[in-house]
Amino acid sequence: MSFRTKLFLVFLITVLASVSLVAYGVTHYTRAAFEESDAQRSEALVAQFNKEYAQRGDDIARQVKNITDAEITLKVAIDLAGPRPDQSLYVHDAAGAAQDHGLDFVEFVNWDGTLISSAQYPARVGYRNDWVTANKNWNDSTPSFFLRKEELPDGVALSLTVVRTLSGGNNKDMYIIGGRRLDQNFLASLVPPAGTRVLLYRNLEPSFVASALTDSTGAFEQPDRLQPLIEQIQKQPQPLGRTIDWSSDAAAAESFHAIPLMGRNNELLAVLLLGSSRKELVLLTRHILQIAAVVAGVAILMGLLISLWVSARITRPLEELAAGAREVASGRWDTVIDLRGRDEIGQLASAFNEMTNTLGAQREQLVQTERVAAWRELARRLAHELRNPLFPLQITVENLQKARQLDAKQFLEVFNESTATLKAELANLNTIVGRFSDFSKMPAPQFTRVNVNEALRSAVRLFEPQFNAVGKPPVIPEYFLTEPMPEIDADADLLHRAFQNLVLNALDAMPAGGTLTLRTTEHEGHVRIEVTDTGKGLTPEECSRLFTPYYTTKVQGTGLGLAIIQSVVSDHHGTVSVSSDEGRGTTFRIELPQRQSAGPPPRTEETPAERKPPQSFTVAASD
């Protein structure tokens, strides 16, 4: 990802985050303000309902008191308290009283609870109303009115009721019951604020009845949407609130506050529902989001233009610096960047030019130092390798010189023994020189199609006699080879030589015996060869220097074995690495591409029987 793209993304994320945060904050506080306003409107509506409810109750109480205080009612009470009263004379008095005083419900009840007259249900005359006589003095009840379920010939109704006690003498009282309906007419008397409405559910049946839900105009549409809220209050009568979605349009939703209305015996008789439209909030929120989207779009466009301008001023000199760095990496140490300025970019260009000048000046000195160090290391290794055979040669020559004074027979014995020693040490010298010569004359690979598994098995087979040598701890080879393994482009002889050095290196690491694990895998056009021993392992420092020419961890060794392996792998455009757990063993990994991008077309690989084993595998690997 380019710097220009990153700069634009940073600006984009910053703008979007800022606009989103502001939009969220505005909508959050707007919603909070709306909820507070909605709560205030609901409280005002509840207060209005309570006021109207109390006024209606007080009005009913006045009318019932007027009926009670009327002379004709007193005569009825005195007559009923006398001996053998004729109750049939007063059957229609309640209807007249209801009509005269504007009440929906009026009933007269005798001192023993018998219904004498009923304006709303004449057929019940003669029935007992024991709940009335349970309170001997209704005149002192507080509050004076209460909500009651009124039975009618065609069903039931919700009544706001007042009861008064009238004494007729002889400790025989008469009870006057009056009330008015609590229905849509009552709701129509309320004047709710704009955007609100009032509903009433008459809870006169044990289960939810859709027709019992009404507003000021009568029957209410979609009552089933409010059913869960009402049923919840039926289970647990307490004020509740819920948002009702009438359609897929969020602006059509309403917030409802439900208030239970209880009867005289604390039974749920009705639910008052105060609805508040959320249209204003939804439209305002949409407007805020639209403004935020426009602001974000304009800011993104400006951010794009600014980021293009800024990145052009910043990335151009950076690109020139990157190109100069690539030039230096390719070997042009005298590269100079032509950038001027007093800002950080100019200072960076100046520092880059100073660096290239310093590198150019120190390059020759560094090359000479490395060359001298390489020759010194080579001289040290040669001196170390040659000193061992030269000392026996010197002793042997001195012995020959001393043997001249001996007789012929003794001289002959010393001569034969000395010449044998001279031949052996000269052969050792020749071997040492041959090893260094082999490393200096590593041939270029001749690529053929090679089966890696077969090449690895072939290299291991040469050491099978050493695995179970008499008098030595055994070494057990274990194979974990992927089959079938695709053939790769490789030089069979060089690959064979590298594998032999790896196996020999593992054997030298396990003088007390152990397990030699050989593993091959294939992944994404490459093959991996792993050779693991269970020897004493290597330290991290030894691992880091392991592939350095002439470096060895052995008392006897040239340090060329792993350098040869690295040379072969490098010529095959592969990689070689080592990992070791000190005290538990070492693993060498070689990764080779299946196909070589350069070189002559691969020829068919010779079979192991046709191929002559290479003679250079005797080079000892360095662990």
XYZ file of C-alpha atoms in Angstrom:
623
model
C 0.000 0.000 0.000
C 1.426 3.343 -1.052
C 1.986 6.251 1.306
C -0.594 8.257 -0.622
C -3.216 5.589 -0.044
C -2.297 5.299 3.629
C -2.535 9.079 4.072
C -5.954 9.144 2.427
C -7.152 6.223 4.543
C -5.948 7.930 7.722
C -7.746 11.136 6.732
C -10.849 9.159 5.729
C -10.960 7.245 9.003
C -10.396 10.454 10.985
C -13.186 12.300 9.174
C -15.626 9.408 9.397
C -14.850 8.874 13.065
C -15.270 12.591 13.840
C -18.512 12.941 11.865
C -19.874 9.719 13.324
C -18.999 10.852 16.841
C -20.660 14.235 16.328
C -23.717 12.654 14.692
C -23.978 10.126 17.501
C -23.649 12.836 20.129
C -26.279 15.051 18.505
C -28.738 12.184 17.971
C -28.088 10.893 21.488
C -28.783 14.244 23.128
C -31.713 14.843 20.764
C -33.182 11.495 21.720
C -32.594 12.232 25.394
C -34.279 15.633 25.022
C -37.193 14.055 23.180
C -37.574 11.345 25.818
C -37.550 14.000 28.509
C -40.129 16.049 26.601
C -42.185 12.920 26.036
C -42.040 12.121 29.735
C -43.171 15.659 30.544
C -46.079 15.419 28.088
C -47.056 12.060 29.554
C -46.927 13.488 33.063
C -49.045 16.418 31.936
C -51.532 14.076 30.332
C -51.668 11.882 33.433
C -52.191 14.973 35.573
C -54.986 16.096 33.253
C -56.571 12.656 33.409
C -56.368 12.582 37.211
C -57.866 16.063 37.385
C -60.691 15.183 35.036
C -61.160 11.872 36.809
C -61.411 13.614 40.175
C -63.734 16.293 38.821
C -66.038 13.702 37.354
C -66.004 11.759 40.609
C -66.790 14.906 42.582
C -69.608 15.760 40.174
C -71.077 12.272 40.571
C -70.728 12.577 44.340
C -72.685 15.907 44.265
C -75.460 14.421 42.153
C -75.738 11.371 44.407
C -75.812 13.669 47.435
C -78.583 15.700 45.796
C -80.571 12.507 45.292
C -79.907 11.499 48.893
C -80.927 14.912 50.251
C -84.141 15.064 48.173
C -87.392 14.982 50.227
C -88.877 12.210 48.168
C -85.843 10.010 48.784
C -86.118 10.620 52.518
C -89.799 9.587 52.444
C -88.822 6.384 50.644
C -86.195 5.619 53.288
C -88.666 6.254 56.155
C -91.322 4.128 54.542
C -88.905 1.258 53.945
C -87.808 1.450 57.589
C -91.402 1.055 58.778
C -93.342 -2.162 59.322
C -94.422 -4.096 56.240
C -93.190 -1.648 53.546
C -94.377 -2.116 49.977
C -91.123 -2.087 47.988
C -92.896 -2.434 44.641
C -94.023 1.176 44.939
C -90.443 2.402 44.357
C -89.292 0.167 41.460
C -89.126 3.054 38.980
C -87.798 5.753 41.310
C -84.123 5.051 40.369
C -84.778 5.614 36.674
C -86.368 8.988 37.385
C -83.520 10.024 39.631
C -80.942 9.036 36.992
C -82.734 11.086 34.359
C -83.140 14.112 36.627
C -79.496 14.179 37.752
C -77.715 13.130 34.518
C -76.336 9.833 35.825
C -75.911 6.654 33.818
C -76.369 4.334 36.804
C -78.658 4.753 39.857
C -79.762 2.065 42.309
C -81.603 2.057 45.661
C -80.655 -0.658 48.135
C -82.591 -1.448 51.310
C -80.992 -1.764 54.763
C -80.743 -5.568 54.337
C -78.963 -5.354 50.940
C -82.054 -5.981 48.791
C -82.092 -4.043 45.527
C -85.285 -1.948 45.525
C -84.888 0.007 42.300
C -82.364 0.015 39.398
C -82.227 2.470 36.525
C -79.836 0.376 34.418
C -80.957 -3.159 35.232
C -84.625 -3.309 36.483
C -84.706 -7.094 36.214
C -82.279 -7.363 39.141
C -84.736 -5.765 41.577
C -85.047 -8.054 44.597
C -81.468 -9.335 44.372
C -79.121 -8.896 47.292
C -76.149 -6.489 47.093
C -74.206 -7.557 50.161
C -71.126 -5.517 49.205
C -73.160 -2.353 49.862
C -74.147 -3.255 53.424
C -70.550 -4.227 54.276
C -69.893 -0.504 54.875
C -72.521 0.981 57.197
C -71.508 4.606 56.616
C -70.491 5.382 53.039
C -70.699 9.104 53.667
C -67.284 9.131 55.360
C -65.480 7.087 52.647
C -62.319 8.604 51.192
C -62.177 9.011 48.303
C -65.894 9.298 47.854
C -65.847 7.696 44.375
C -64.343 4.470 43.048
C -64.137 2.447 39.843
C -66.572 -0.457 39.524
C -67.637 -3.099 37.028
C -71.336 -2.521 36.363
C -73.500 -5.414 35.157
C -76.034 -4.536 32.447
C -78.655 -6.547 30.585
C -76.478 -6.585 27.459
C -73.118 -7.070 29.187
C -70.900 -5.125 31.540
C -69.687 -1.546 31.705
C -67.061 0.421 33.570
C -68.567 2.859 36.048
C -67.222 5.658 38.189
C -69.418 5.054 41.251
C -70.432 6.869 44.436
C -72.449 5.341 47.321
C -74.346 7.332 49.977
C -76.069 6.171 53.174
C -79.522 7.556 54.133
C -80.980 6.786 57.555
C -84.730 6.002 57.608
C -85.039 5.390 61.360
C -85.181 2.277 63.464
C -81.473 1.722 62.579
C -82.551 0.843 59.091
C -80.520 2.685 56.443
C -81.064 2.964 52.711
C -78.176 3.139 50.231
C -78.152 5.251 47.069
C -75.666 4.154 44.348
C -74.940 6.475 41.438
C -72.376 6.467 38.636
C -71.400 7.348 35.121
C -69.719 5.360 32.367
C -65.965 5.526 31.873
C -65.752 5.175 28.072
C -64.867 7.075 24.925
C -67.044 9.991 25.961
C -64.854 10.443 28.995
C -61.726 10.266 26.779
C -63.253 12.860 24.442
C -63.419 15.280 27.359
C -59.628 15.176 27.635
C -57.558 17.571 25.511
C -54.175 15.846 24.951
C -51.124 17.812 23.711
C -50.239 17.721 20.012
C -48.734 14.391 18.953
C -50.336 12.440 21.819
C -53.539 10.475 22.326
C -55.332 8.579 25.094
C -56.671 5.024 24.922
C -58.688 3.070 27.457
C -58.843 -0.667 27.872
C -61.792 -1.888 29.997
C -60.521 -4.962 31.749
C -63.929 -6.511 32.350
C -63.127 -9.992 31.033
C -60.511 -12.497 32.284
C -58.683 -12.495 28.932
C -57.790 -9.851 26.357
C -60.796 -8.604 24.354
C -59.996 -6.451 21.334
C -63.321 -4.597 21.434
C -62.597 -3.437 25.001
C -59.835 -1.149 23.705
C -61.187 2.234 22.675
C -60.131 5.783 21.995
C -62.127 9.003 21.978
C -63.753 8.107 18.645
C -64.780 4.562 19.519
C -63.262 1.258 18.349
C -59.466 1.221 17.980
C -57.652 -0.169 14.929
C -54.897 -2.800 15.288
C -55.619 -3.580 18.955
C -53.516 -6.758 18.707
C -50.338 -4.616 18.669
C -51.118 -3.468 22.219
C -52.178 -6.906 23.431
C -48.720 -7.932 24.819
C -48.483 -4.700 26.825
C -51.988 -5.086 28.281
C -51.479 -8.771 29.063
C -48.280 -7.926 30.907
C -50.156 -5.407 33.065
C -52.898 -7.977 33.664
C -50.267 -10.314 35.091
C -48.519 -7.621 37.146
C -50.465 -4.333 37.504
C -47.895 -1.560 37.445
C -47.053 1.334 35.086
C -45.181 0.185 31.974
C -43.819 1.741 28.807
C -43.258 0.305 25.348
C -42.679 1.508 21.783
C -45.189 0.168 19.243
C -44.255 -0.057 15.543
C -47.439 0.254 13.511
C -45.672 -0.249 10.163
C -42.223 -0.596 8.593
C -41.882 3.196 8.689
C -40.128 4.151 11.926
C -41.862 7.548 11.835
C -45.203 5.811 12.430
C -44.086 4.357 15.782
C -45.565 5.479 19.111
C -44.340 5.328 22.683
C -47.091 4.115 25.018
C -47.199 4.588 28.784
C -49.713 2.215 30.365
C -51.266 3.066 33.741
C -53.425 0.484 35.561
C -56.765 1.676 37.035
C -57.761 -0.301 40.100
C -61.171 -0.925 41.677
C -62.302 -0.538 45.294
C -60.948 -3.985 46.184
C -57.650 -3.364 44.381
C -58.705 -5.367 41.328
C -57.566 -4.285 37.836
C -60.591 -2.822 36.053
C -59.000 -0.705 33.313
C -55.724 0.333 31.687
C -55.121 3.899 30.606
C -52.749 4.095 27.612
C -51.004 7.389 26.811
C -49.543 7.344 23.302
C -46.853 9.743 22.074
C -45.822 9.863 18.411
C -42.114 9.368 17.646
C -42.450 10.940 14.204
C -40.822 14.185 15.283
C -37.816 12.339 16.757
C -37.406 10.023 13.751
C -37.592 12.877 11.228
C -35.155 14.966 13.247
C -32.752 12.024 13.535
C -32.981 11.405 9.803
C -32.283 15.066 9.138
C -29.226 14.961 11.413
C -27.920 11.846 9.672
C -28.472 13.401 6.246
C -26.516 16.486 7.282
C -23.775 14.248 8.713
C -23.630 12.276 5.445
C -23.323 15.487 3.402
C -20.629 16.840 5.713
C -18.773 13.523 5.569
C -18.970 13.454 1.764
C -17.644 16.995 1.440
C -14.921 16.274 4.005
C -13.909 13.070 2.192
C -13.673 14.928 -1.119
C -11.580 17.661 0.467
C -9.501 15.009 2.244
C -8.856 13.270 -1.072
C -7.654 16.478 -2.698
C -5.537 17.467 0.322
C -4.044 13.996 0.663
C -3.151 13.955 -3.044
C -1.446 17.338 -2.716
C 0.358 16.502 0.523
C 1.383 13.031 -0.598
C 2.702 14.434 -3.882
C 4.969 16.801 -1.952
C 6.084 14.068 0.424
C 6.192 10.917 -1.699
C 8.157 12.419 -4.627
C 11.298 13.033 -2.572
C 10.738 9.733 -0.749
C 10.538 7.922 -4.093
C 13.788 9.594 -5.151
C 15.389 8.484 -1.893
C 14.102 4.936 -2.425
C 15.486 4.916 -5.983
C 18.827 6.167 -4.675
C 18.854 3.447 -2.021
C 18.236 0.828 -4.734
C 21.110 2.286 -6.742
C 23.392 1.950 -3.726
C 22.149 -1.595 -3.157
C 23.009 -2.472 -6.762
C 26.597 -1.326 -6.252
C 26.587 2.325 -7.320
C 28.159 3.768 -4.186
C 28.544 7.268 -5.666
C 24.779 7.891 -6.018
C 23.725 11.450 -5.056
C 20.158 12.674 -4.355
C 19.393 16.171 -5.669
C 16.920 17.368 -3.025
C 17.177 20.722 -1.313
C 15.248 22.126 1.598
C 15.414 22.857 5.292
C 12.663 20.445 6.302
C 13.063 16.847 7.410
C 13.091 15.556 3.817
C 15.934 17.886 2.896
C 17.867 16.841 5.994
C 17.264 13.199 5.099
C 18.569 13.751 1.554
C 21.637 15.525 2.887
C 22.278 12.667 5.328
C 21.824 10.163 2.480
C 24.404 11.926 0.328
C 26.851 12.061 3.244
C 26.248 8.358 3.812
C 26.991 7.427 0.180
C 30.126 9.561 0.238
C 31.265 7.843 3.410
C 30.384 4.409 2.015
C 32.287 5.109 -1.180
C 35.325 6.215 0.772
C 35.233 3.218 3.088
C 34.321 0.634 0.461
C 37.873 -0.015 -0.735
C 39.179 -0.094 2.799
C 36.447 -2.559 3.787
C 37.118 -4.771 0.766
C 40.835 -4.800 1.537
C 40.171 -5.564 5.186
C 37.847 -8.438 4.314
C 40.317 -9.773 1.769
C 43.145 -9.690 4.328
C 40.867 -11.347 6.923
C 39.903 -14.076 4.443
C 43.547 -14.769 3.570
C 44.460 -14.827 7.238
C 41.683 -17.316 7.992
C 42.737 -19.469 5.043
C 46.369 -19.304 6.142
C 45.393 -20.217 9.694
C 43.322 -23.196 8.525
C 46.051 -24.380 6.123
C 48.670 -24.004 8.830
C 46.503 -25.985 11.230
C 45.815 -28.743 8.711
C 49.375 -28.988 7.431
C 51.054 -28.843 10.825
C 49.711 -32.254 11.861
C 51.326 -34.280 9.018
C 54.482 -32.108 8.883
C 55.501 -32.916 12.448
C 55.631 -36.719 11.847
C 57.529 -36.060 8.609
C 60.133 -34.055 10.485
C 60.532 -36.758 13.157
C 60.824 -39.451 10.509
C 63.569 -37.581 8.623
C 65.482 -37.049 11.850
C 65.182 -40.759 12.640
C 66.585 -41.607 9.202
C 69.508 -39.292 9.765
C 70.264 -40.958 13.100
C 69.889 -44.448 11.576
C 72.955 -43.944 9.352
C 75.177 -44.913 12.278
C 73.383 -48.247 12.736
C 74.305 -51.513 11.053
C 72.690 -52.496 7.767
C 69.985 -54.707 9.293
C 68.854 -52.127 11.864
C 69.059 -49.349 9.282
C 66.849 -51.342 6.953
C 64.182 -51.741 9.621
C 64.202 -48.039 10.455
C 64.244 -47.189 6.755
C 61.199 -49.354 5.975
C 59.257 -48.008 8.966
C 60.182 -44.390 8.126
C 59.292 -44.700 4.451
C 55.894 -46.159 5.391
C 55.310 -43.195 7.696
C 56.441 -40.781 5.009
C 54.029 -42.290 2.484
C 51.103 -42.160 4.921
C 51.697 -38.547 5.919
C 52.310 -37.490 2.299
C 48.986 -39.145 1.405
C 47.346 -37.199 4.247
C 48.869 -33.985 2.885
C 47.606 -34.858 -0.573
C 44.111 -35.455 0.837
C 44.095 -32.093 2.617
C 45.232 -30.267 -0.495
C 42.610 -32.181 -2.513
C 39.823 -31.083 -0.220
C 40.704 -27.417 -0.579
C 41.132 -27.923 -4.301
C 37.708 -29.574 -4.584
C 36.056 -26.667 -2.816
C 37.790 -24.142 -5.056
C 36.721 -26.022 -8.178
C 33.010 -26.622 -7.442
C 31.504 -27.317 -10.890
C 28.424 -25.527 -12.226
C 25.301 -27.719 -11.917
C 24.052 -29.670 -14.921
C 20.300 -29.847 -14.359
C 18.365 -33.051 -14.906
C 15.086 -34.369 -13.584
C 15.918 -35.895 -10.173
C 13.791 -37.857 -7.740
C 14.674 -36.343 -4.361
C 13.529 -39.363 -2.335
C 15.665 -41.759 -4.402
C 18.695 -39.442 -4.225
C 18.348 -39.275 -0.435
C 18.009 -43.051 -0.095
C 21.034 -43.551 -2.330
C 23.164 -41.234 -0.176
C 22.081 -42.971 3.049
C 22.811 -46.459 1.615
C 26.508 -45.683 1.378
C 26.664 -45.351 5.167
C 24.690 -48.460 6.086
C 27.879 -50.362 7.092
C 28.659 -47.567 9.568
C 25.153 -47.662 11.070
C 25.751 -51.138 12.520
C 29.570 -51.268 12.720
C 30.936 -53.900 15.088
C 31.957 -52.464 18.435
C 30.117 -49.154 17.888
C 26.650 -48.034 19.119
C 24.054 -48.443 16.343
C 22.487 -45.578 14.413
C 18.872 -46.201 13.354
C 17.666 -44.428 10.186
C 13.969 -43.470 10.029
C 12.320 -42.360 6.798
C 9.333 -40.004 6.546
C 9.248 -39.379 2.800
C 6.306 -37.923 0.899
C 5.194 -40.269 -1.860
C 4.852 -39.612 -4.667
C 7.329 -36.743 -4.695
C 7.496 -34.657 -7.903
C 10.838 -34.676 -9.722
C 12.889 -31.491 -9.553
C 15.486 -29.836 -11.800
C 18.838 -30.579 -10.130
C 22.372 -31.847 -10.656
C 22.214 -35.442 -9.422
C 25.924 -35.675 -8.560
C 26.063 -32.382 -6.651
C 22.818 -33.167 -4.847
C 24.160 -36.620 -3.986
C 27.331 -35.009 -2.619
C 25.352 -32.533 -0.467
C 23.159 -35.326 0.981
C 26.243 -37.432 1.765
C 27.831 -34.569 3.660
C 24.603 -34.050 5.641
C 24.413 -37.743 6.603
C 28.143 -37.870 7.456
C 27.737 -34.724 9.558
C 24.841 -36.382 11.447
C 26.886 -39.549 12.055
C 29.780 -37.529 13.459
C 27.323 -35.796 15.812
C 26.148 -39.144 17.267
C 29.276 -41.021 18.484
C 27.137 -42.757 21.111
C 24.527 -43.865 18.546
C 21.033 -42.521 18.070
C 18.337 -41.960 15.464
C 18.819 -40.423 12.038
C 15.506 -39.009 10.767
C 15.072 -38.188 7.070
C 11.981 -36.295 5.951
C 10.772 -34.847 2.632
C 7.737 -32.636 1.966
C 6.367 -30.683 -0.990
C 4.677 -27.262 -0.842
C 3.836 -24.596 -3.448
C 6.449 -25.539 -6.055
C 9.243 -26.330 -3.580
C 10.524 -29.482 -1.916
C 11.978 -29.599 1.584
C 14.577 -32.099 2.797
C 15.185 -32.435 6.548
C 17.994 -34.448 8.159
C 17.747 -34.691 11.953
C 20.173 -36.286 14.392
C 19.884 -36.942 18.128
C 23.372 -35.722 18.990
C 24.455 -33.170 21.553
C 23.235 -30.228 19.473
C 24.736 -26.801 18.848
C 24.769 -23.449 20.596
C 23.114 -20.415 18.912
C 26.580 -18.956 18.207
C 27.702 -22.180 16.513
C 24.523 -22.223 14.408
C 25.131 -18.648 13.217
C 28.717 -19.473 12.042
C 28.096 -22.998 10.859
C 28.099 -22.328 7.100
C 31.215 -20.135 7.181
C 34.054 -21.707 5.130
C 36.859 -23.250 7.238
C 34.735 -23.022 10.428
C 34.323 -26.312 12.281
C 33.225 -27.524 15.704
C 35.363 -30.668 15.470
C 38.896 -31.264 16.643
C 39.732 -32.788 13.252
C 38.125 -31.206 10.186
C 38.606 -28.629 7.474
C 35.292 -26.837 7.988
C 34.413 -27.285 4.293
C 31.594 -29.866 4.479
C 28.693 -27.541 5.213
C 30.220 -24.813 3.054
C 30.073 -27.286 0.160
C 26.418 -28.044 1.014
C 25.607 -24.352 1.007
C 27.395 -23.864 -2.305
C 25.446 -26.717 -3.930
C 22.108 -25.472 -2.571
C 22.856 -21.903 -3.644
C 23.710 -23.073 -7.183
C 20.275 -24.753 -7.207
C 18.610 -21.451 -6.160
C 17.550 -22.965 -2.861
C 18.104 -22.296 0.823
C 19.704 -24.256 3.661
C 19.129 -23.604 7.350
C 19.834 -25.236 10.689
C 17.936 -25.417 13.968
C 19.299 -27.052 17.076
C 18.205 -27.784 20.607
C 21.347 -28.040 22.684
C 21.550 -31.474 24.271
C 18.756 -32.959 22.097
C 19.875 -32.800 18.470
C 20.165 -30.788 15.269
C 18.015 -30.467 12.127
C 19.291 -29.318 8.712
C 16.660 -28.136 6.200
C 17.171 -27.743 2.482
C 14.492 -26.129 0.309
C 14.807 -26.458 -3.462
C 12.550 -25.181 -6.259
C 10.961 -27.854 -8.409
C 11.829 -25.991 -11.595
C 14.885 -23.889 -12.486
C 14.158 -20.680 -14.368
C 17.547 -20.571 -16.122
C 19.930 -23.058 -17.660
C 19.747 -25.636 -20.460
C 16.686 -27.895 -20.832
C 16.786 -30.736 -18.294
C 17.804 -34.132 -19.511
C 16.531 -37.446 -18.229
C 18.157 -38.543 -14.978
C 20.430 -41.580 -15.053
C 19.366 -44.485 -12.915
C 21.425 -45.185 -9.780
C 22.892 -48.300 -11.448
C 24.041 -46.336 -14.529
C 25.379 -43.345 -12.596
C 28.945 -43.626 -11.349
C 29.129 -42.611 -7.665
C 30.946 -39.317 -7.195
C 34.435 -39.546 -5.730
C 34.365 -36.279 -3.798
C 31.936 -37.331 -1.057
C 34.772 -38.165 1.269
C 35.005 -34.524 2.334
C 34.130 -34.460 6.028
C 31.174 -32.267 6.891
C 31.444 -29.726 9.684
C 28.817 -29.735 12.407
